[in-house]
mmCIF file of C-alpha atoms in Angstrom:
data_model
loop_
_atom_site.group_PDB
_atom_site.id
_atom_site.type_symbol
_atom_site.label_atom_id
_atom_site.label_comp_id
_atom_site.label_asym_id
_atom_site.label_seq_id
_atom_site.Cartn_x
_atom_site.Cartn_y
_atom_site.Cartn_z
ATOM 1 C CA MET N 1 88.978 71.341 -43.894
ATOM 2 C CA LYS N 2 88.706 74.539 -45.617
ATOM 3 C CA ASP N 3 87.447 76.265 -42.424
ATOM 4 C CA ALA N 4 90.379 74.890 -40.526
ATOM 5 C CA LEU N 5 92.984 75.984 -43.136
ATOM 6 C CA ASP N 6 91.433 79.345 -43.174
ATOM 7 C CA SER N 7 91.655 79.535 -39.309
ATOM 8 C CA ILE N 8 95.432 78.896 -39.615
ATOM 9 C CA TRP N 9 96.281 80.746 -42.747
ATOM 10 C CA PRO N 10 93.563 83.241 -43.253
ATOM 11 C CA ASN N 11 94.967 84.739 -46.452
ATOM 12 C CA ARG N 12 95.744 81.206 -48.198
ATOM 13 C CA GLN N 13 94.257 80.319 -51.674
ATOM 14 C CA PRO N 14 92.560 76.988 -51.513
ATOM 15 C CA VAL N 15 93.832 76.123 -54.992
ATOM 16 C CA SER N 16 97.420 76.207 -53.920
ATOM 17 C CA ILE N 17 96.621 73.445 -51.368
ATOM 18 C CA VAL N 18 94.320 71.294 -53.168
ATOM 19 C CA VAL N 19 95.994 71.008 -56.694
ATOM 20 C CA PRO N 20 99.232 69.680 -55.230
ATOM 21 C CA LEU N 21 97.097 66.891 -53.485
ATOM 22 C CA ILE N 22 95.066 66.021 -56.377
ATOM 23 C CA ASP N 23 98.201 65.841 -58.689
ATOM 24 C CA ALA N 24 99.884 63.415 -56.169
ATOM 25 C CA TRP N 25 96.902 61.335 -55.819
ATOM 26 C CA ALA N 26 96.065 61.337 -59.685
ATOM 27 C CA PHE N 27 99.497 60.166 -60.356
ATOM 28 C CA ASP N 28 98.455 56.949 -61.759
ATOM 29 C CA LEU N 29 95.902 58.788 -64.240
ATOM 30 C CA ASN N 30 98.486 61.075 -65.265
ATOM 31 C CA ILE N 31 100.921 58.479 -66.230
ATOM 32 C CA ALA N 32 98.339 56.022 -67.703
ATOM 33 C CA THR N 33 99.466 56.636 -71.284
ATOM 34 C CA ARG N 34 103.112 55.886 -70.679
ATOM 35 C CA HIS N 35 102.206 52.828 -68.771
ATOM 36 C CA HIS N 36 99.960 51.862 -71.797
ATOM 37 C CA GLU N 37 102.946 52.164 -73.942
ATOM 38 C CA GLN N 38 105.131 50.222 -71.571
ATOM 39 C CA ARG N 39 102.760 47.390 -71.316
ATOM 40 C CA ASN N 40 102.552 47.125 -75.056
ATOM 41 C CA ILE N 41 106.416 46.980 -75.244
ATOM 42 C CA SER N 42 106.324 44.264 -72.662
ATOM 43 C CA SER N 43 103.720 42.345 -74.197
ATOM 44 C CA TYR N 44 104.767 42.241 -77.756
ATOM 45 C CA THR N 45 108.541 42.359 -77.266
ATOM 46 C CA PRO N 46 109.115 40.303 -74.029
ATOM 47 C CA HIS N 47 112.845 40.066 -73.055
ATOM 48 C CA ASP N 48 112.925 39.624 -69.358
ATOM 49 C CA LEU N 49 110.645 38.781 -66.256
ATOM 50 C CA ASN N 50 110.601 41.384 -63.692
ATOM 51 C CA GLU N 51 110.442 40.193 -60.100
ATOM 52 C CA ILE N 52 107.135 41.173 -58.515
ATOM 53 C CA PRO N 53 107.809 41.995 -54.703
ATOM 54 C CA CYS N 54 104.957 40.195 -52.753
ATOM 55 C CA SER N 55 104.259 39.783 -49.133
ATOM 56 C CA PHE N 56 100.800 38.143 -48.378
ATOM 57 C CA GLN N 57 101.009 39.219 -44.859
ATOM 58 C CA ASP N 58 101.767 42.816 -45.715
ATOM 59 C CA GLU N 59 98.984 43.103 -48.208
ATOM 60 C CA MET N 60 96.325 41.545 -45.938
ATOM 61 C CA ASP N 61 97.369 43.859 -43.063
ATOM 62 C CA PHE N 62 97.279 46.881 -45.343
ATOM 63 C CA LEU N 63 93.608 45.748 -46.429
ATOM 64 C CA SER N 64 92.515 45.534 -42.664
ATOM 65 C CA GLU N 65 94.145 49.011 -41.821
ATOM 66 C CA THR N 66 92.478 50.662 -44.772
ATOM 67 C CA TRP N 67 89.081 49.341 -43.834
ATOM 68 C CA ASN N 68 89.536 50.741 -40.496
ATOM 69 C CA ALA N 69 90.500 54.039 -41.793
ATOM 70 C CA LEU N 70 87.336 53.979 -43.827
ATOM 71 C CA GLU N 71 84.882 53.853 -40.714
ATOM 72 C CA PRO N 72 82.102 56.329 -41.536
ATOM 73 C CA SER N 73 81.299 59.153 -38.815
ATOM 74 C CA THR N 74 78.470 61.609 -38.614
ATOM 75 C CA PRO N 75 78.010 63.550 -40.870
ATOM 76 C CA SER N 76 79.378 61.991 -43.899
ATOM 77 C CA GLY N 77 82.798 61.941 -42.656
ATOM 78 C CA PHE N 78 85.693 59.489 -41.861
ATOM 79 C CA THR N 79 87.121 60.557 -38.413
ATOM 80 C CA GLN N 80 90.206 58.929 -38.638
ATOM 81 C CA LEU N 81 91.050 59.493 -42.352
ATOM 82 C CA ASP N 82 90.036 62.949 -42.342
ATOM 83 C CA ASN N 83 92.190 63.672 -39.097
ATOM 84 C CA HIS N 84 95.236 62.423 -40.628
ATOM 85 C CA MET N 85 94.514 64.203 -44.014
ATOM 86 C CA LEU N 86 94.106 67.391 -42.158
ATOM 87 C CA ARG N 87 97.737 66.907 -40.348
ATOM 88 C CA ARG N 88 99.201 66.219 -43.920
ATOM 89 C CA MET N 89 97.706 69.317 -45.242
ATOM 90 C CA PHE N 90 98.896 71.497 -42.450
ATOM 91 C CA GLN N 91 102.232 70.213 -42.638
ATOM 92 C CA MET N 92 102.308 70.414 -46.568
ATOM 93 C CA VAL N 93 101.159 74.046 -46.359
ATOM 94 C CA HIS N 94 104.081 74.694 -43.649
ATOM 95 C CA GLN N 95 106.513 73.114 -45.936
ATOM 96 C CA GLN N 96 105.416 75.316 -48.774
ATOM 97 C CA ASP N 97 105.910 78.571 -46.760
ATOM 98 C CA ASN N 98 109.202 77.374 -45.727
ATOM 99 C CA SER N 99 110.286 76.466 -49.305
ATOM 100 C CA VAL N 100 110.415 80.189 -50.412
ATOM 101 C CA LEU N 101 112.472 81.209 -47.596
ATOM 102 C CA ASP N 102 116.377 81.155 -47.085
ATOM 103 C CA LEU N 103 117.584 78.219 -45.141
ATOM 104 C CA ALA N 104 118.532 80.350 -42.175
ATOM 105 C CA ASP N 105 115.029 81.752 -41.996
ATOM 106 C CA ARG N 106 113.045 78.645 -42.264
ATOM 107 C CA VAL N 107 110.613 78.048 -39.154
ATOM 108 C CA PRO N 108 110.374 74.842 -37.357
ATOM 109 C CA LEU N 109 106.801 73.368 -37.526
ATOM 110 C CA ALA N 110 106.742 73.830 -33.670
ATOM 111 C CA ASN N 111 107.099 77.663 -33.966
ATOM 112 C CA SER N 112 104.957 77.950 -37.122
ATOM 113 C CA SER N 113 101.337 79.251 -37.452
ATOM 114 C CA VAL N 114 99.974 75.713 -36.621
ATOM 115 C CA VAL N 115 101.086 76.513 -33.057
ATOM 116 C CA THR N 116 100.607 80.275 -32.919
ATOM 117 C CA ARG N 117 97.001 80.314 -34.338
ATOM 118 C CA TYR N 118 95.873 76.672 -33.109
ATOM 119 C CA SER N 119 93.487 78.562 -30.708
ATOM 120 C CA GLU N 120 91.676 79.896 -33.789
ATOM 121 C CA LEU N 121 90.277 76.346 -34.671
ATOM 122 C CA GLU N 122 86.831 75.242 -33.609
ATOM 123 C CA PRO N 123 86.696 73.738 -30.173
ATOM 124 C CA THR N 124 85.252 70.593 -31.491
ATOM 125 C CA LEU N 125 88.111 70.339 -34.144
ATOM 126 C CA GLN N 126 90.561 71.137 -31.360
ATOM 127 C CA GLN N 127 89.339 68.017 -29.450
ATOM 128 C CA ALA N 128 89.732 65.887 -32.538
ATOM 129 C CA VAL N 129 93.121 66.982 -33.596
ATOM 130 C CA PRO N 130 95.148 68.140 -30.466
ATOM 131 C CA GLN N 131 98.037 70.183 -31.297
ATOM 132 C CA SER N 132 100.535 67.210 -30.399
ATOM 133 C CA PHE N 133 98.745 65.204 -33.166
ATOM 134 C CA LEU N 134 99.322 67.948 -35.633
ATOM 135 C CA LEU N 135 102.992 68.430 -34.683
ATOM 136 C CA ASP N 136 103.907 64.832 -35.085
ATOM 137 C CA GLU N 137 105.973 64.847 -38.230
ATOM 138 C CA ALA N 138 106.855 61.179 -37.827
ATOM 139 C CA GLY N 139 103.288 60.260 -38.240
ATOM 140 C CA ALA N 140 103.616 57.074 -35.975
ATOM 141 C CA SER N 141 99.910 56.452 -36.054
ATOM 142 C CA GLU N 142 99.322 57.273 -39.598
ATOM 143 C CA PRO N 143 97.661 54.757 -41.901
ATOM 144 C CA GLN N 144 99.717 53.232 -44.516
ATOM 145 C CA ILE N 145 97.841 54.770 -47.335
ATOM 146 C CA PHE N 146 99.339 58.159 -46.628
ATOM 147 C CA GLN N 147 102.744 56.919 -46.653
ATOM 148 C CA LEU N 148 102.333 54.748 -49.830
ATOM 149 C CA ALA N 149 100.337 57.315 -51.737
ATOM 150 C CA SER N 150 103.225 59.970 -51.322
ATOM 151 C CA THR N 151 105.405 57.560 -53.327
ATOM 152 C CA ASP N 152 105.544 57.281 -57.053
ATOM 153 C CA GLY N 153 105.737 53.639 -57.139
ATOM 154 C CA SER N 154 103.128 51.593 -59.344
ATOM 155 C CA THR N 155 102.671 48.650 -56.523
ATOM 156 C CA PRO N 156 99.184 47.610 -56.002
ATOM 157 C CA ARG N 157 99.241 48.914 -52.593
ATOM 158 C CA ALA N 158 100.538 52.428 -53.536
ATOM 159 C CA MET N 159 97.957 52.668 -56.408
ATOM 160 C CA ILE N 160 95.115 51.576 -54.113
ATOM 161 C CA SER N 161 96.150 54.035 -51.557
ATOM 162 C CA ARG N 162 96.088 57.042 -53.940
ATOM 163 C CA ALA N 163 92.546 55.925 -55.179
ATOM 164 C CA VAL N 164 91.299 55.798 -51.637
ATOM 165 C CA LEU N 165 92.308 59.382 -50.972
ATOM 166 C CA LEU N 166 91.036 60.485 -54.358
ATOM 167 C CA LEU N 167 87.787 58.794 -53.557
ATOM 168 C CA ARG N 168 87.460 60.635 -50.344
ATOM 169 C CA ALA N 169 88.037 63.896 -51.918
ATOM 170 C CA ALA N 170 85.653 63.038 -54.722
ATOM 171 C CA THR N 171 82.923 61.982 -52.457
ATOM 172 C CA ALA N 172 83.403 65.060 -50.040
ATOM 173 C CA LEU N 173 83.107 67.283 -53.159
ATOM 174 C CA ASN N 174 80.128 65.613 -54.225
ATOM 175 C CA VAL N 175 78.362 65.835 -50.928
ATOM 176 C CA LEU N 176 79.359 69.626 -50.844
ATOM 177 C CA THR N 177 77.905 70.264 -54.170
ATOM 178 C CA LEU N 178 74.570 68.384 -53.480
ATOM 179 C CA ASN N 179 74.170 70.293 -50.202
ATOM 180 C CA GLU N 180 74.651 73.480 -51.994
ATOM 181 C CA ALA N 181 72.103 72.544 -54.543
ATOM 182 C CA GLY N 182 69.548 72.035 -51.934
ATOM 183 C CA PHE N 183 69.501 68.191 -51.437
ATOM 184 C CA SER N 184 68.979 66.732 -48.232
ATOM 185 C CA GLN N 185 71.639 65.878 -45.950
ATOM 186 C CA ASP N 186 70.639 62.107 -45.943
ATOM 187 C CA GLY N 187 70.805 61.891 -49.799
ATOM 188 C CA THR N 188 67.237 60.869 -50.189
ATOM 189 C CA GLU N 189 67.083 62.196 -53.558
ATOM 190 C CA ILE N 190 69.875 60.146 -55.040
ATOM 191 C CA ARG N 191 68.922 56.815 -53.383
ATOM 192 C CA PRO N 192 67.072 55.704 -56.609
ATOM 193 C CA TRP N 193 70.376 55.865 -58.388
ATOM 194 C CA ILE N 194 72.439 54.392 -55.701
ATOM 195 C CA ASP N 195 70.180 51.649 -54.368
ATOM 196 C CA PRO N 196 70.044 49.638 -57.788
ATOM 197 C CA LEU N 197 73.970 50.183 -57.865
ATOM 198 C CA LEU N 198 74.164 48.278 -54.417
ATOM 199 C CA VAL N 199 72.044 45.422 -55.635
ATOM 200 C CA HIS N 200 73.798 45.147 -59.071
ATOM 201 C CA ARG N 201 77.354 45.029 -57.290
ATOM 202 C CA GLY N 202 76.042 42.229 -54.954
ATOM 203 C CA ILE N 203 76.702 44.305 -51.730
ATOM 204 C CA VAL N 204 72.942 43.805 -50.620
ATOM 205 C CA ALA N 205 69.869 42.065 -51.707
ATOM 206 C CA ALA N 206 66.876 44.065 -53.189
ATOM 207 C CA ASP N 207 64.907 43.425 -50.422
ATOM 208 C CA ALA N 208 67.461 44.326 -47.533
ATOM 209 C CA LEU N 209 68.500 47.824 -48.665
ATOM 210 C CA PRO N 210 69.838 49.729 -45.607
ATOM 211 C CA ASP N 211 67.924 52.694 -44.122
ATOM 212 C CA ARG N 212 71.156 54.670 -44.340
ATOM 213 C CA MET N 213 74.350 54.029 -46.242
ATOM 214 C CA ALA N 214 76.376 54.257 -43.092
ATOM 215 C CA ASP N 215 74.619 51.179 -41.928
ATOM 216 C CA LEU N 216 76.707 49.160 -44.285
ATOM 217 C CA TRP N 217 79.550 49.736 -41.991
ATOM 218 C CA ASP N 218 77.936 47.316 -39.451
ATOM 219 C CA SER N 219 78.197 44.304 -41.910
ATOM 220 C CA THR N 220 81.545 45.522 -43.015
ATOM 221 C CA LYS N 221 82.871 45.668 -39.595
ATOM 222 C CA PHE N 222 82.001 42.100 -38.995
ATOM 223 C CA ALA N 223 83.476 41.051 -42.260
ATOM 224 C CA VAL N 224 86.885 42.861 -41.440
ATOM 225 C CA GLU N 225 86.841 41.160 -37.905
ATOM 226 C CA ASP N 226 86.235 37.773 -39.717
ATOM 227 C CA PHE N 227 88.997 38.610 -41.985
ATOM 228 C CA GLN N 228 91.506 39.421 -39.502
ATOM 229 C CA ALA N 229 90.616 36.308 -37.224
ATOM 230 C CA SER N 230 90.780 34.070 -40.299
ATOM 231 C CA LEU N 231 94.131 35.426 -41.160
ATOM 232 C CA ASN N 232 95.534 34.955 -37.470
ATOM 233 C CA ASP N 233 94.008 31.185 -37.602
ATOM 234 C CA CYS N 234 95.683 30.226 -40.648
ATOM 235 C CA SER N 235 98.927 32.003 -39.736
ATOM 236 C CA TYR N 236 98.756 34.184 -42.915
ATOM 237 C CA GLU N 237 99.018 30.901 -45.208
ATOM 238 C CA PRO N 238 97.422 31.971 -48.269
ATOM 239 C CA HIS N 239 95.772 28.801 -49.455
ATOM 240 C CA ALA N 240 94.461 28.116 -45.922
ATOM 241 C CA PHE N 241 92.989 31.560 -45.826
ATOM 242 C CA PHE N 242 91.158 31.555 -49.146
ATOM 243 C CA THR N 243 89.693 28.026 -48.439
ATOM 244 C CA ALA N 244 88.375 28.933 -45.072
ATOM 245 C CA ASN N 245 84.857 29.635 -44.113
ATOM 246 C CA LEU N 246 83.750 33.025 -42.799
ATOM 247 C CA ASN N 247 87.098 34.729 -43.854
ATOM 248 C CA GLY N 248 85.440 38.025 -44.634
ATOM 249 C CA THR N 249 85.184 37.788 -48.311
ATOM 250 C CA PRO N 250 83.785 39.099 -50.639
ATOM 251 C CA ASP N 251 82.801 42.072 -48.259
ATOM 252 C CA VAL N 252 86.331 43.250 -47.651
ATOM 253 C CA THR N 253 86.983 43.296 -51.463
ATOM 254 C CA GLN N 254 84.033 45.833 -52.059
ATOM 255 C CA LEU N 255 85.514 49.204 -51.732
ATOM 256 C CA GLU N 256 82.343 50.690 -53.284
ATOM 257 C CA ARG N 257 80.732 50.133 -49.697
ATOM 258 C CA ALA N 258 83.021 53.324 -48.491
ATOM 259 C CA ALA N 259 82.202 55.196 -51.406
ATOM 260 C CA MET N 260 78.357 54.697 -50.729
ATOM 261 C CA TRP N 261 78.458 55.988 -47.139
ATOM 262 C CA GLY N 262 80.881 58.656 -48.366
ATOM 263 C CA ILE N 263 78.584 60.261 -50.788
ATOM 264 C CA CYS N 264 75.213 59.191 -49.156
ATOM 265 C CA PRO N 265 75.594 58.710 -45.383
#
């Protein structure tokens, strides 16, 4: 992503791009103290019951979509998630540039550096993110996590969305740090730390550890398919879903799986 940003904005400082993103995705951590105080007030001086917006179908569809966005790619990437993240970053930088200009001088995205310097991107990246994709400001195909993460709401889906994007940034940074330190690309040196964690969290049995962490996607994919089929079979009726066999649980609740193939492909 840094190489892509350098191709479009060669003189741009990475910190001016990364800091706003991390601040947005760490929103829940930043306000944790205030929320702690509010929870105490609510617990010890109850005065009202706030309505909790809840849609079982929306929540379950969000979970399916999020897993599809976390499908691993080689090496140590998430093709769908990373492509949408790159588009968000390009559009954010363009908006930053426009924000310091007078209204009359602002440049439409279609006339911006994203277009004039698009040819500077690596050919493989151009194939992955066509210019029309980068210019789609409506984000019609964008996973919900990007839309929900940009809000300041404290709903479960908004908080999970920010956590997923923060997790992606953290695992990517860890992989980069390990590679620069001379560790192997397949993460052989950190497997003695990760393997017991897999067993402890109940993701795999001790005698069934995967050769590659990305291999965990195979069982995850089947679990997501079972999850979606079970929801359709029970017409999204909560009790019928939770009592059904082969409903994809607990696999679809184990987000640690994506962290594993993110940090150690």
